[in-house]
Amino acid sequence: MDKPRKKPPALLQVSPVPLYTQIKEILRDRILDGTYQAHQQMPSESELISTFGVSRITVRQALGDLQKEGLIFKIHGKGTYVSKPKAFQNVAELQGFGEAMSSMGYETFSRVVSLKGLAAGAAVGAKLGVGPNEEVVELRRVRYLNRAPISFDVTYVSKAIGERLAKEDLAHRDVFLILENDYGYALGGAELQIESMLADEYLARQLQVEEGAPVLRIERLTMTAEGRPIDFEYLYYRGDAFQYRMRIERSHV
Amino acid sequence: MDKPRKKPPALLQVSPVPLYTQIKEILRDRILDGTYQAHQQMPSESELISTFGVSRITVRQALGDLQKEGLIFKIHGKGTYVSKPKAFQNVAELQGFGEAMSSMGYETFSRVVSLKGLAAGAAVGAKLGVGPNEEVVELRRVRYLNRAPISFDVTYVSKAIGERLAKEDLAHRDVFLILENDYGYALGGAELQIESMLADEYLARQLQVEEGAPVLRIERLTMTAEGRPIDFEYLYYRGDAFQYRMRIERSHV
DNA sequence: TGTCATTACACGTCATAACCAGTTATGGAG
DNA sequence: CTCCATAACTGGTTATGACGTGTAATGACA
């Protein structure tokens, strides 16, 4: 033993998973499987302290996280409650199209219309934080849901990323997931603009709708966890076949 | 002194405002006025402990809140950093139309088209959690931005709330703010569905656009903090004059 | 010079211990 | 029986103290 270990691993915690996370998972399971139901319930903090044998700060961290996820809510002098359904529970989060659809059980794939390098231009350059003459990569895709075209996406990324993306299976994999899992970028958040417009001739052909059909146009600038813009997209959804759903919270600050 | 006070009010805290909130505000100000800048900076936790003379848990609560607001982010072994711009910093929150617009410096008012009681019907009843034959109150308004019509709203609330709303100044006040400030409801969150459609004859007349013009159609079910539905709306925005903007976060659970 | 252990410092996790502030039930005073 | 003070809950806030892990600069050793 030339290297004496200072601290033997503690109590019940062998894995590097924080205690509050473990407790959070247990409680989440109990909520989802109905142990703690509907609109009331949930043991008090002191009860949880006893049953899990942890300190209050740990219990509160677990409960706080669950509250942030929207699974529970607290009322001061009364207690902690399970919040109702779960249908749209966490949909105000940034997801790729495929992610969102597959989690709803839909079958999707994309057809790459084009992928080429070009000058960013003023609008795209400003979003991605590069000069208008700097080269970026533009990716045009049609997204299919159950074999019917549902959206036309134009994606802009930096030249470096774009050249890597060119080698990927873009027909079946989300760009988001490639960026995260394969390239190791931590995605942070996104800024969206949503508006309604009419399909022009080009868009109508891509989406197989009539010219003048209603289209949901979304501009989305996705950023890394550090706040650097990494992906800028124009998304055109068929108005007759797609609804953008989300759940947002009222801030009480 | 028939009632001996156990504990004299502590240190610098006279108001009922939590310490961590005070510290959060101070730090927020320093971020916004540029004391802590751009992409680096931010004193470490121990520095903040000394300068403010509080415990670490208090500092961490303040920093954690700021992180949730998106103003800062932390990197484990390195430190806490100010996240870049702020343009849309907190726009993924539930706001009334007037709230959102006035915070951007626009002048708005609403014209009440009608306000009447009627049977909920299947769709609205399901949303509000009442029977289809139960009476609810329907409020139709046209929202004006700088004296131009920009949206047509149809709002459904319970009979009780609707009858109170009938007495309010709906032309200049948001229903949200009335519910919160005057009636004491704590609003929790909302579920939205956004889609694109074409203006029919009625809608075109209300919004003063051509029939067949693009319209952003939003269904919004607002709930109290306890999760009870309280307000269900159909919002029709002029596609040529309105963009729905928001910022969403990627969940890393 | 390059590798590696040391070290200092950052944020992350957890325990113990109070007291504060709403909520509700209880029991005595009127 | 009503009213109200109190007690016994609940979650909210804060302090102190400790140890964990990740990051980065430093200096010794090879």
Coordinates of C-alpha atoms (C1' of nucleotides) in Angstrom, one line a residue:
Chain A
M1 CA 0.0 0.0 0.0
D2 CA 2.3 2.7 -1.1
K3 CA -0.9 4.8 -1.8
P4 CA -3.0 5.1 1.3
R5 CA -6.6 5.9 0.4
K6 CA -7.8 8.8 2.5
K7 CA -11.5 8.1 2.4
P8 CA -13.2 4.7 2.0
P9 CA -16.4 5.0 0.0
A10 CA -19.2 6.0 2.2
L11 CA -22.5 4.4 3.1
L12 CA -24.9 3.1 0.6
Q13 CA -23.4 5.1 -2.2
V14 CA -21.0 3.1 -4.3
S15 CA -21.7 4.7 -7.7
P16 CA -20.7 8.2 -8.5
V17 CA -24.4 9.1 -8.7
P18 CA -25.3 11.7 -6.1
L19 CA -27.6 10.7 -3.4
Y20 CA -30.2 13.3 -4.3
T21 CA -30.3 12.0 -7.8
Q22 CA -30.9 8.5 -6.6
I23 CA -33.7 9.7 -4.4
K24 CA -35.1 11.8 -7.2
E25 CA -35.2 8.7 -9.5
I26 CA -37.0 6.6 -6.8
L27 CA -39.5 9.3 -6.3
R28 CA -40.0 9.9 -10.0
D29 CA -40.7 6.2 -10.5
R30 CA -43.2 6.2 -7.7
I31 CA -45.0 9.1 -9.3
L32 CA -45.0 7.6 -12.7
D33 CA -46.1 4.2 -11.5
G34 CA -48.9 5.7 -9.5
T35 CA -47.6 5.1 -6.0
Y36 CA -48.0 8.7 -5.4
Q37 CA -51.1 9.8 -7.2
A38 CA -52.9 12.5 -8.9
H39 CA -53.4 15.8 -7.2
Q40 CA -52.5 15.2 -3.6
Q41 CA -50.1 12.9 -1.7
M42 CA -46.3 13.0 -1.4
P43 CA -44.6 12.3 1.9
S44 CA -43.4 15.3 3.8
E45 CA -39.7 16.2 3.9
S46 CA -39.3 14.8 7.4
E47 CA -40.8 11.5 6.4
L48 CA -38.5 11.3 3.4
I49 CA -35.6 12.0 5.7
S50 CA -36.5 9.1 7.9
T51 CA -37.3 6.6 5.2
F52 CA -34.2 7.3 3.2
G53 CA -31.9 8.1 6.1
V54 CA -30.5 11.2 4.5
S55 CA -30.3 14.8 5.6
R56 CA -32.9 17.5 4.8
I57 CA -30.7 19.3 2.3
T58 CA -30.5 16.1 0.2
V59 CA -34.2 15.5 0.3
R60 CA -34.9 19.1 -0.7
Q61 CA -32.5 18.9 -3.6
A62 CA -34.3 15.9 -4.9
L63 CA -37.7 17.5 -4.5
G64 CA -36.4 20.7 -6.0
D65 CA -35.3 18.9 -9.1
L66 CA -38.6 17.2 -9.4
Q67 CA -40.3 20.5 -9.1
K68 CA -38.2 22.0 -11.8
E69 CA -39.2 19.0 -14.0
G70 CA -42.8 19.9 -13.3
L71 CA -43.6 16.6 -11.7
I72 CA -44.5 18.0 -8.3
F73 CA -45.3 21.4 -6.7
K74 CA -45.1 22.7 -3.2
I75 CA -47.4 24.8 -1.1
H76 CA -45.8 26.5 1.8
G77 CA -47.5 25.5 5.0
K78 CA -49.2 22.5 3.5
G79 CA -47.0 20.1 1.7
T80 CA -45.7 18.7 -1.6
Y81 CA -48.1 17.5 -4.2
V82 CA -47.9 15.5 -7.4
S83 CA -48.9 17.6 -10.3
K84 CA -51.6 16.2 -12.5
P85 CA -51.2 14.5 -15.9
K86 CA -48.0 14.2 -17.8
A87 CA -49.0 14.3 -21.4
F88 CA -46.9 17.3 -22.3
Q89 CA -45.0 17.3 -19.2
N90 CA -41.6 18.4 -20.5
V91 CA -42.1 19.5 -24.0
A92 CA -40.8 23.0 -23.6
E93 CA -37.3 21.5 -24.1
L94 CA -35.1 21.7 -27.1
Q95 CA -35.5 18.6 -29.2
G96 CA -34.6 17.6 -32.7
F97 CA -37.5 16.7 -34.9
G98 CA -36.7 13.0 -34.9
E99 CA -36.3 13.0 -31.2
A100 CA -39.6 14.6 -30.7
M101 CA -41.5 12.4 -33.1
S102 CA -39.9 9.1 -32.2
S103 CA -40.7 9.7 -28.6
M104 CA -44.3 9.9 -29.7
G105 CA -44.0 6.7 -31.6
Y106 CA -43.8 8.1 -35.1
E107 CA -41.6 6.8 -37.8
T108 CA -39.5 9.4 -39.5
F109 CA -36.7 9.8 -41.9
S110 CA -35.1 12.7 -43.9
R111 CA -34.3 13.2 -47.5
V112 CA -31.2 15.3 -48.1
V113 CA -32.0 17.7 -50.8
S114 CA -28.6 19.4 -50.9
L115 CA -25.5 20.0 -48.8
K116 CA -23.1 22.5 -49.9
G117 CA -20.7 25.2 -48.7
L118 CA -21.5 28.9 -49.5
A119 CA -20.9 32.3 -48.1
A120 CA -22.8 33.0 -44.9
G121 CA -24.4 36.2 -46.0
A122 CA -25.6 38.9 -43.7
A123 CA -28.5 37.2 -42.0
V124 CA -27.0 33.8 -41.4
G125 CA -23.6 35.3 -40.6
A126 CA -25.1 37.5 -37.9
K127 CA -26.9 34.6 -36.3
L128 CA -23.9 32.3 -36.3
G129 CA -21.5 35.0 -35.4
V130 CA -19.3 34.9 -38.5
G131 CA -18.6 37.4 -41.2
P132 CA -21.0 37.6 -44.2
N133 CA -18.2 36.3 -46.6
E134 CA -17.1 33.5 -44.4
E135 CA -18.0 30.1 -45.7
V136 CA -20.7 28.0 -43.9
V137 CA -22.4 24.8 -44.9
E138 CA -26.0 24.8 -45.9
L139 CA -28.0 21.6 -45.5
R140 CA -31.5 21.2 -47.0
R141 CA -33.7 18.4 -46.0
V142 CA -37.3 17.2 -46.3
R143 CA -38.5 15.5 -43.1
Y144 CA -41.0 12.7 -43.5
L145 CA -43.4 11.5 -41.0
N146 CA -45.0 8.1 -41.8
R147 CA -43.8 8.5 -45.3
A148 CA -45.5 11.8 -45.9
P149 CA -43.4 15.0 -46.1
I150 CA -44.1 17.2 -43.1
S151 CA -41.3 19.8 -43.0
F152 CA -38.6 21.4 -45.1
D153 CA -35.5 22.3 -43.1
V154 CA -32.6 24.5 -44.1
T155 CA -29.7 24.2 -41.7
Y156 CA -26.6 26.3 -41.4
V157 CA -23.5 25.3 -39.5
S158 CA -19.9 26.2 -39.6
K159 CA -17.7 24.9 -42.4
A160 CA -15.8 22.6 -40.0
I161 CA -19.0 21.0 -38.6
G162 CA -20.7 20.9 -42.0
E163 CA -17.8 18.9 -43.5
R164 CA -18.1 16.4 -40.8
L165 CA -21.8 16.2 -41.1
A166 CA -21.5 15.4 -44.7
K167 CA -20.2 12.0 -43.8
E168 CA -23.0 11.2 -41.4
D169 CA -26.3 9.3 -42.0
L170 CA -28.4 12.4 -42.1
A171 CA -31.4 10.5 -43.4
H172 CA -31.9 8.7 -40.1
R173 CA -30.1 10.7 -37.5
D174 CA -30.9 14.1 -35.9
V175 CA -28.2 16.7 -36.3
F176 CA -28.7 17.5 -32.7
L177 CA -27.9 14.0 -31.6
I178 CA -24.9 13.8 -33.8
L179 CA -23.6 17.1 -32.4
E180 CA -24.1 15.9 -28.9
N181 CA -23.2 12.2 -29.0
D182 CA -20.6 12.0 -31.7
Y183 CA -19.0 15.4 -31.6
G184 CA -19.3 16.1 -27.9
Y185 CA -20.9 19.5 -28.1
A186 CA -23.1 20.3 -25.1
L187 CA -26.2 22.0 -26.4
G188 CA -27.5 24.7 -24.2
G189 CA -30.7 26.4 -25.5
A190 CA -32.2 27.9 -28.5
E191 CA -34.0 31.0 -29.6
L192 CA -37.0 30.6 -31.8
Q193 CA -39.2 32.8 -33.9
I194 CA -42.4 31.3 -35.1
E195 CA -44.6 32.8 -37.7
S196 CA -47.2 31.9 -40.3
M197 CA -46.7 32.3 -44.0
L198 CA -47.8 30.9 -47.3
A199 CA -46.0 28.3 -49.3
D200 CA -44.3 29.7 -52.4
E201 CA -43.8 27.6 -55.5
Y202 CA -40.5 26.0 -54.3
L203 CA -41.7 25.2 -50.8
A204 CA -45.0 23.8 -52.1
R205 CA -43.1 21.4 -54.3
Q206 CA -40.9 20.3 -51.5
L207 CA -43.8 19.7 -49.1
Q208 CA -46.1 18.4 -51.8
V209 CA -48.8 21.0 -51.0
E210 CA -50.6 23.6 -53.0
E211 CA -48.9 26.9 -53.6
G212 CA -50.4 29.3 -51.0
A213 CA -51.0 26.6 -48.4
P214 CA -50.4 27.7 -44.8
V215 CA -46.9 27.0 -43.5
L216 CA -45.4 27.4 -40.1
R217 CA -42.1 29.0 -40.4
I218 CA -39.6 28.7 -37.5
E219 CA -36.3 30.3 -37.2
R220 CA -34.2 28.5 -34.7
L221 CA -30.7 29.4 -33.5
T222 CA -29.3 26.7 -31.3
M223 CA -26.4 27.4 -28.9
T224 CA -24.0 25.4 -26.9
A225 CA -24.1 25.3 -23.2
E226 CA -21.4 28.1 -23.2
G227 CA -23.7 30.2 -25.4
R228 CA -21.9 30.0 -28.7
P229 CA -24.2 29.7 -31.7
I230 CA -23.7 26.4 -33.4
D231 CA -26.7 25.7 -35.6
F232 CA -29.1 28.0 -37.3
E233 CA -32.2 26.6 -39.1
Y234 CA -35.2 27.7 -41.0
L235 CA -37.9 25.1 -40.5
Y236 CA -41.0 25.1 -42.7
Y237 CA -43.8 22.9 -41.4
R238 CA -46.9 21.9 -43.3
G239 CA -49.7 23.8 -41.5
D240 CA -52.2 21.1 -42.2
A241 CA -50.2 18.3 -40.7
F242 CA -48.2 19.6 -37.9
Q243 CA -48.7 21.4 -34.6
Y244 CA -45.9 22.7 -32.5
R245 CA -46.8 21.9 -28.9
M246 CA -45.1 23.0 -25.8
R247 CA -45.6 23.7 -22.2
I248 CA -44.3 26.8 -20.6
E249 CA -44.1 28.0 -17.1
R250 CA -45.0 31.3 -15.6
S251 CA -42.0 32.8 -13.8
H252 CA -42.8 34.2 -10.4
V253 CA -39.8 36.3 -9.7
Chain B
M1 CA -43.1 43.6 27.6
D2 CA -45.8 41.1 28.1
K3 CA -44.6 39.4 24.9
P4 CA -40.9 38.8 25.0
R5 CA -39.5 38.6 21.5
K6 CA -37.4 35.5 21.2
K7 CA -35.2 36.7 18.4
P8 CA -34.3 40.2 17.4
P9 CA -34.2 40.7 13.7
A10 CA -30.8 39.6 12.4
L11 CA -28.1 41.4 10.6
L12 CA -28.6 43.5 7.5
Q13 CA -31.9 41.9 6.7
V14 CA -34.9 44.0 7.8
S15 CA -37.3 43.3 5.0
P16 CA -38.9 39.9 4.5
V17 CA -36.9 39.4 1.4
P18 CA -34.6 36.4 1.6
L19 CA -31.0 37.1 1.7
Y20 CA -30.3 35.0 -1.3
T21 CA -32.8 37.0 -3.3
Q22 CA -31.1 40.2 -2.3
I23 CA -27.8 38.9 -3.3
K24 CA -29.3 37.6 -6.5
E25 CA -30.6 41.0 -7.4
I26 CA -27.3 42.6 -6.7
L27 CA -25.4 40.2 -8.9
R28 CA -28.1 40.5 -11.6
D29 CA -27.6 44.2 -11.6
R30 CA -23.9 43.9 -11.8
I31 CA -24.3 41.6 -14.8
L32 CA -26.7 43.8 -16.5
D33 CA -24.8 47.0 -16.0
G34 CA -21.6 45.3 -17.1
T35 CA -19.7 45.1 -13.9
Y36 CA -19.4 41.4 -14.6
Q37 CA -18.9 41.2 -18.3
A38 CA -19.2 39.0 -21.3
H39 CA -18.0 35.5 -21.4
Q40 CA -15.7 35.2 -18.4
Q41 CA -15.6 36.8 -14.9
M42 CA -17.8 36.3 -11.9
P43 CA -16.2 36.1 -8.4
S44 CA -15.9 32.6 -6.9
E45 CA -18.2 31.4 -4.2
S46 CA -15.8 31.9 -1.5
E47 CA -15.2 35.5 -2.6
L48 CA -18.9 36.2 -2.5
I49 CA -19.1 34.6 0.9
S50 CA -16.6 37.1 2.2
T51 CA -17.9 40.2 0.4
F52 CA -21.5 39.6 1.4
G53 CA -20.8 38.0 4.7
V54 CA -23.2 35.1 4.2
S55 CA -22.9 31.4 4.2
R56 CA -22.1 29.3 1.2
I57 CA -25.5 27.8 0.9
T58 CA -26.9 31.3 0.5
V59 CA -24.4 32.2 -2.2
R60 CA -25.1 29.0 -4.0
Q61 CA -28.9 29.5 -3.9
A62 CA -28.4 33.0 -5.4
L63 CA -26.1 31.7 -8.1
G64 CA -28.3 28.7 -8.8
D65 CA -31.3 31.0 -9.4
L66 CA -29.3 33.2 -11.7
Q67 CA -28.2 30.0 -13.5
K68 CA -31.8 29.0 -13.9
E69 CA -32.6 32.4 -15.4
G70 CA -29.8 31.8 -17.9
L71 CA -27.7 34.7 -16.8
I72 CA -24.7 32.7 -15.7
F73 CA -23.4 29.2 -16.1
K74 CA -20.9 27.1 -14.1
I75 CA -18.1 24.9 -15.1
H76 CA -17.0 22.5 -12.5
G77 CA -13.4 22.9 -11.6
K78 CA -13.2 26.3 -13.1
G79 CA -15.7 28.8 -12.0
T80 CA -18.9 30.7 -12.7
Y81 CA -19.3 32.7 -15.8
V82 CA -21.6 35.3 -17.2
S83 CA -23.4 34.0 -20.3
K84 CA -23.3 36.1 -23.3
P85 CA -26.0 38.5 -24.6
K86 CA -29.4 38.8 -23.1
A87 CA -31.7 39.6 -26.0
F88 CA -34.3 37.0 -25.4
Q89 CA -33.0 35.9 -22.1
N90 CA -36.3 34.9 -20.5
V91 CA -38.9 34.7 -23.2
A92 CA -39.9 31.1 -22.7
E93 CA -42.2 32.3 -19.9
L94 CA -45.9 32.6 -19.8
Q95 CA -46.9 36.1 -20.5
G96 CA -50.0 37.9 -21.5
F97 CA -50.0 39.7 -24.8
G98 CA -49.9 43.1 -23.2
E99 CA -47.2 42.1 -20.8
A100 CA -45.0 40.9 -23.5
M101 CA -45.6 43.9 -25.8
S102 CA -45.3 46.6 -23.2
S103 CA -42.1 45.1 -22.0
M104 CA -40.8 45.7 -25.5
G105 CA -42.0 49.2 -25.5
Y106 CA -45.1 48.8 -27.7
E107 CA -48.4 50.5 -27.0
T108 CA -51.4 48.1 -27.0
F109 CA -55.0 48.0 -26.3
S110 CA -57.9 45.6 -26.9
R111 CA -61.3 46.0 -28.3
V112 CA -63.9 43.7 -26.8
V113 CA -65.9 42.2 -29.6
S114 CA -68.2 40.2 -27.4
L115 CA -68.5 38.7 -23.9
K116 CA -71.2 36.2 -23.3
G117 CA -72.1 33.1 -21.4
L118 CA -72.7 29.9 -23.4
A119 CA -72.4 26.1 -23.0
A120 CA -68.9 24.9 -23.0
G121 CA -69.2 22.3 -25.6
A122 CA -67.0 19.2 -25.9
A123 CA -63.7 20.8 -26.9
V124 CA -63.7 23.7 -24.5
G125 CA -65.3 21.6 -21.8
A126 CA -62.6 19.0 -22.0
K127 CA -59.9 21.6 -21.8
L128 CA -61.4 23.4 -18.8
G129 CA -62.4 20.3 -17.1
V130 CA -66.2 21.0 -17.1
G131 CA -69.1 19.2 -18.7
P132 CA -70.1 20.1 -22.3
N133 CA -73.4 21.5 -21.1
E134 CA -71.9 23.6 -18.3
E135 CA -72.0 27.3 -18.8
V136 CA -68.7 29.1 -19.4
V137 CA -68.0 32.7 -20.5
E138 CA -66.6 33.4 -23.9
L139 CA -64.6 36.6 -24.5
R140 CA -63.7 37.8 -28.0
R141 CA -61.2 40.5 -28.4
V142 CA -59.1 42.1 -31.1
R143 CA -55.7 43.2 -29.8
Y144 CA -54.1 46.3 -31.3
L145 CA -50.4 47.1 -31.5
N146 CA -49.7 50.7 -32.3
R147 CA -53.3 51.1 -33.4
A148 CA -53.2 48.2 -35.9
P149 CA -55.0 45.0 -35.3
I150 CA -52.6 42.2 -34.7
S151 CA -54.5 39.4 -33.1
F152 CA -58.0 38.0 -32.5
D153 CA -58.4 36.2 -29.2
V154 CA -61.2 34.0 -28.1
T155 CA -61.0 33.3 -24.4
Y156 CA -63.0 30.8 -22.3
V157 CA -63.1 30.9 -18.5
S158 CA -65.5 29.6 -15.9
K159 CA -68.8 31.3 -15.4
A160 CA -67.7 32.6 -12.0
I161 CA -64.5 34.2 -13.3
G162 CA -66.2 35.4 -16.5
E163 CA -68.8 37.3 -14.6
R164 CA -66.1 39.1 -12.6
L165 CA -64.1 39.8 -15.7
A166 CA -67.1 41.5 -17.3
K167 CA -66.7 44.4 -14.8
E168 CA -63.0 44.9 -15.6
D169 CA -61.2 47.2 -17.9
L170 CA -60.5 44.5 -20.5
A171 CA -59.4 47.1 -23.1
H172 CA -56.3 48.0 -21.2
R173 CA -55.5 45.2 -18.8
D174 CA -54.3 41.7 -19.5
V175 CA -56.6 38.9 -18.3
F176 CA -53.5 37.2 -16.8
L177 CA -52.7 40.2 -14.7
I178 CA -56.3 40.5 -13.5
L179 CA -56.4 36.9 -12.5
E180 CA -53.1 37.2 -10.7
N181 CA -53.2 40.6 -9.1
D182 CA -56.9 41.2 -8.5
Y183 CA -58.3 37.7 -8.0
G184 CA -55.3 36.1 -6.4
Y185 CA -54.8 33.2 -8.6
A186 CA -51.3 31.8 -8.9
L187 CA -50.7 31.0 -12.5
G188 CA -48.6 28.0 -13.1
G189 CA -48.0 27.1 -16.7
A190 CA -49.6 26.6 -20.0
E191 CA -49.8 24.2 -22.8
L192 CA -49.6 25.5 -26.3
Q193 CA -50.3 24.2 -29.7
I194 CA -49.1 26.4 -32.6
E195 CA -50.1 25.9 -36.1
S196 CA -50.4 27.8 -39.4
M197 CA -53.7 28.4 -41.1
L198 CA -55.4 30.7 -43.5
A199 CA -57.7 33.4 -42.5
D200 CA -61.4 32.7 -43.2
E201 CA -63.9 35.5 -44.0
Y202 CA -64.7 36.2 -40.4
L203 CA -61.1 36.2 -39.2
A204 CA -60.0 38.3 -42.1
R205 CA -62.5 41.0 -41.3
Q206 CA -61.5 41.0 -37.6
L207 CA -57.8 41.3 -38.4
Q208 CA -58.3 43.6 -41.4
V209 CA -56.4 41.3 -43.8
E210 CA -57.3 39.5 -47.0
E211 CA -59.2 36.3 -46.8
G212 CA -56.6 33.5 -47.2
A213 CA -53.8 35.5 -45.5
P214 CA -51.5 33.5 -43.3
V215 CA -52.5 33.3 -39.7
L216 CA -50.7 31.9 -36.7
R217 CA -53.2 29.9 -34.7
I218 CA -52.3 29.2 -31.0
E219 CA -54.4 27.1 -28.6
R220 CA -53.4 27.9 -25.1
L221 CA -54.6 26.3 -21.9
T222 CA -53.4 28.1 -18.9
M223 CA -53.3 26.5 -15.5
T224 CA -53.0 27.6 -11.9
A225 CA -49.9 26.7 -9.9
E226 CA -51.9 23.8 -8.6
G227 CA -52.5 22.6 -12.1
R228 CA -56.2 23.4 -12.5
P229 CA -57.1 24.7 -15.9
I230 CA -58.3 28.3 -15.6
D231 CA -58.2 29.9 -19.0
F232 CA -58.4 28.5 -22.4
E233 CA -57.8 30.6 -25.5
Y234 CA -57.6 30.5 -29.2
L235 CA -55.2 33.2 -30.4
Y236 CA -55.1 34.1 -34.1
Y237 CA -52.1 36.3 -35.0
R238 CA -51.6 38.1 -38.3
G239 CA -48.8 36.2 -40.0
D240 CA -47.4 39.3 -41.6
A241 CA -47.1 41.3 -38.4
F242 CA -46.3 39.0 -35.6
Q243 CA -43.6 36.6 -34.6
Y244 CA -43.8 34.4 -31.6
R245 CA -40.4 34.4 -30.1
M246 CA -39.0 32.3 -27.3
R247 CA -36.0 30.8 -25.8
I248 CA -36.0 27.2 -24.8
E249 CA -33.4 25.1 -22.9
R250 CA -32.1 21.7 -23.7
S251 CA -32.7 19.4 -20.8
H252 CA -29.7 17.4 -19.8
V253 CA -31.2 14.8 -17.5
Chain C
dT1 C1' 12.3 18.6 -22.1
dG2 C1' 8.5 15.8 -21.0
dT3 C1' 5.9 13.3 -17.6
dC4 C1' 3.8 13.2 -13.3
dA5 C1' 2.8 14.1 -8.4
dT6 C1' 1.7 18.0 -5.7
dT7 C1' -1.0 21.7 -4.6
dA8 C1' -4.2 25.3 -4.7
dC9 C1' -8.6 26.5 -5.9
dA10 C1' -13.1 26.0 -8.2
dC11 C1' -17.7 24.0 -7.9
dG12 C1' -20.5 19.6 -6.1
dT13 C1' -22.4 16.9 -2.5
dC14 C1' -24.0 16.0 2.2
dA15 C1' -24.7 16.3 7.3
dT16 C1' -26.3 18.8 11.5
dA17 C1' -28.8 22.5 13.5
dA18 C1' -31.6 26.4 13.9
dC19 C1' -35.1 29.5 13.3
dC20 C1' -38.9 31.6 10.2
dA21 C1' -43.4 31.5 8.1
dG22 C1' -47.7 29.6 6.4
dT23 C1' -51.6 25.9 7.6
dT24 C1' -54.6 23.4 10.3
dA25 C1' -56.4 21.1 14.3
dT26 C1' -57.3 21.5 19.1
dG27 C1' -58.8 23.1 23.2
dG28 C1' -60.0 26.6 26.5
dA29 C1' -62.3 31.2 27.3
dG30 C1' -66.2 33.8 26.8
Chain D
dC1 C1' -71.3 27.3 20.4
dT2 C1' -68.2 30.8 18.6
dC3 C1' -63.7 32.9 18.9
dC4 C1' -59.1 32.8 19.5
dA5 C1' -54.5 31.4 21.3
dT6 C1' -51.7 27.6 20.9
dA7 C1' -49.5 23.6 19.3
dA8 C1' -48.1 20.7 15.8
dC9 C1' -47.5 20.1 11.5
dT10 C1' -45.7 21.8 6.6
dG11 C1' -42.1 23.9 3.6
dG12 C1' -38.5 28.2 3.5
dT13 C1' -34.2 30.2 4.8
dT14 C1' -29.6 30.3 6.7
dA15 C1' -25.2 29.0 9.2
dT16 C1' -21.3 25.8 9.8
dG17 C1' -18.5 22.3 8.5
dA18 C1' -16.8 18.6 5.9
dC19 C1' -15.3 15.9 2.1
dG20 C1' -15.8 15.0 -2.9
dT21 C1' -14.2 15.7 -7.8
dG22 C1' -12.6 18.5 -11.7
dT23 C1' -9.0 22.1 -13.4
dA24 C1' -4.7 24.1 -13.8
dA25 C1' -0.3 25.8 -12.4
dT26 C1' 4.0 24.3 -10.3
dG27 C1' 7.9 21.9 -9.5
dA28 C1' 10.5 17.5 -9.1
dC29 C1' 12.0 13.6 -11.4
dA30 C1' 13.4 11.0 -15.3

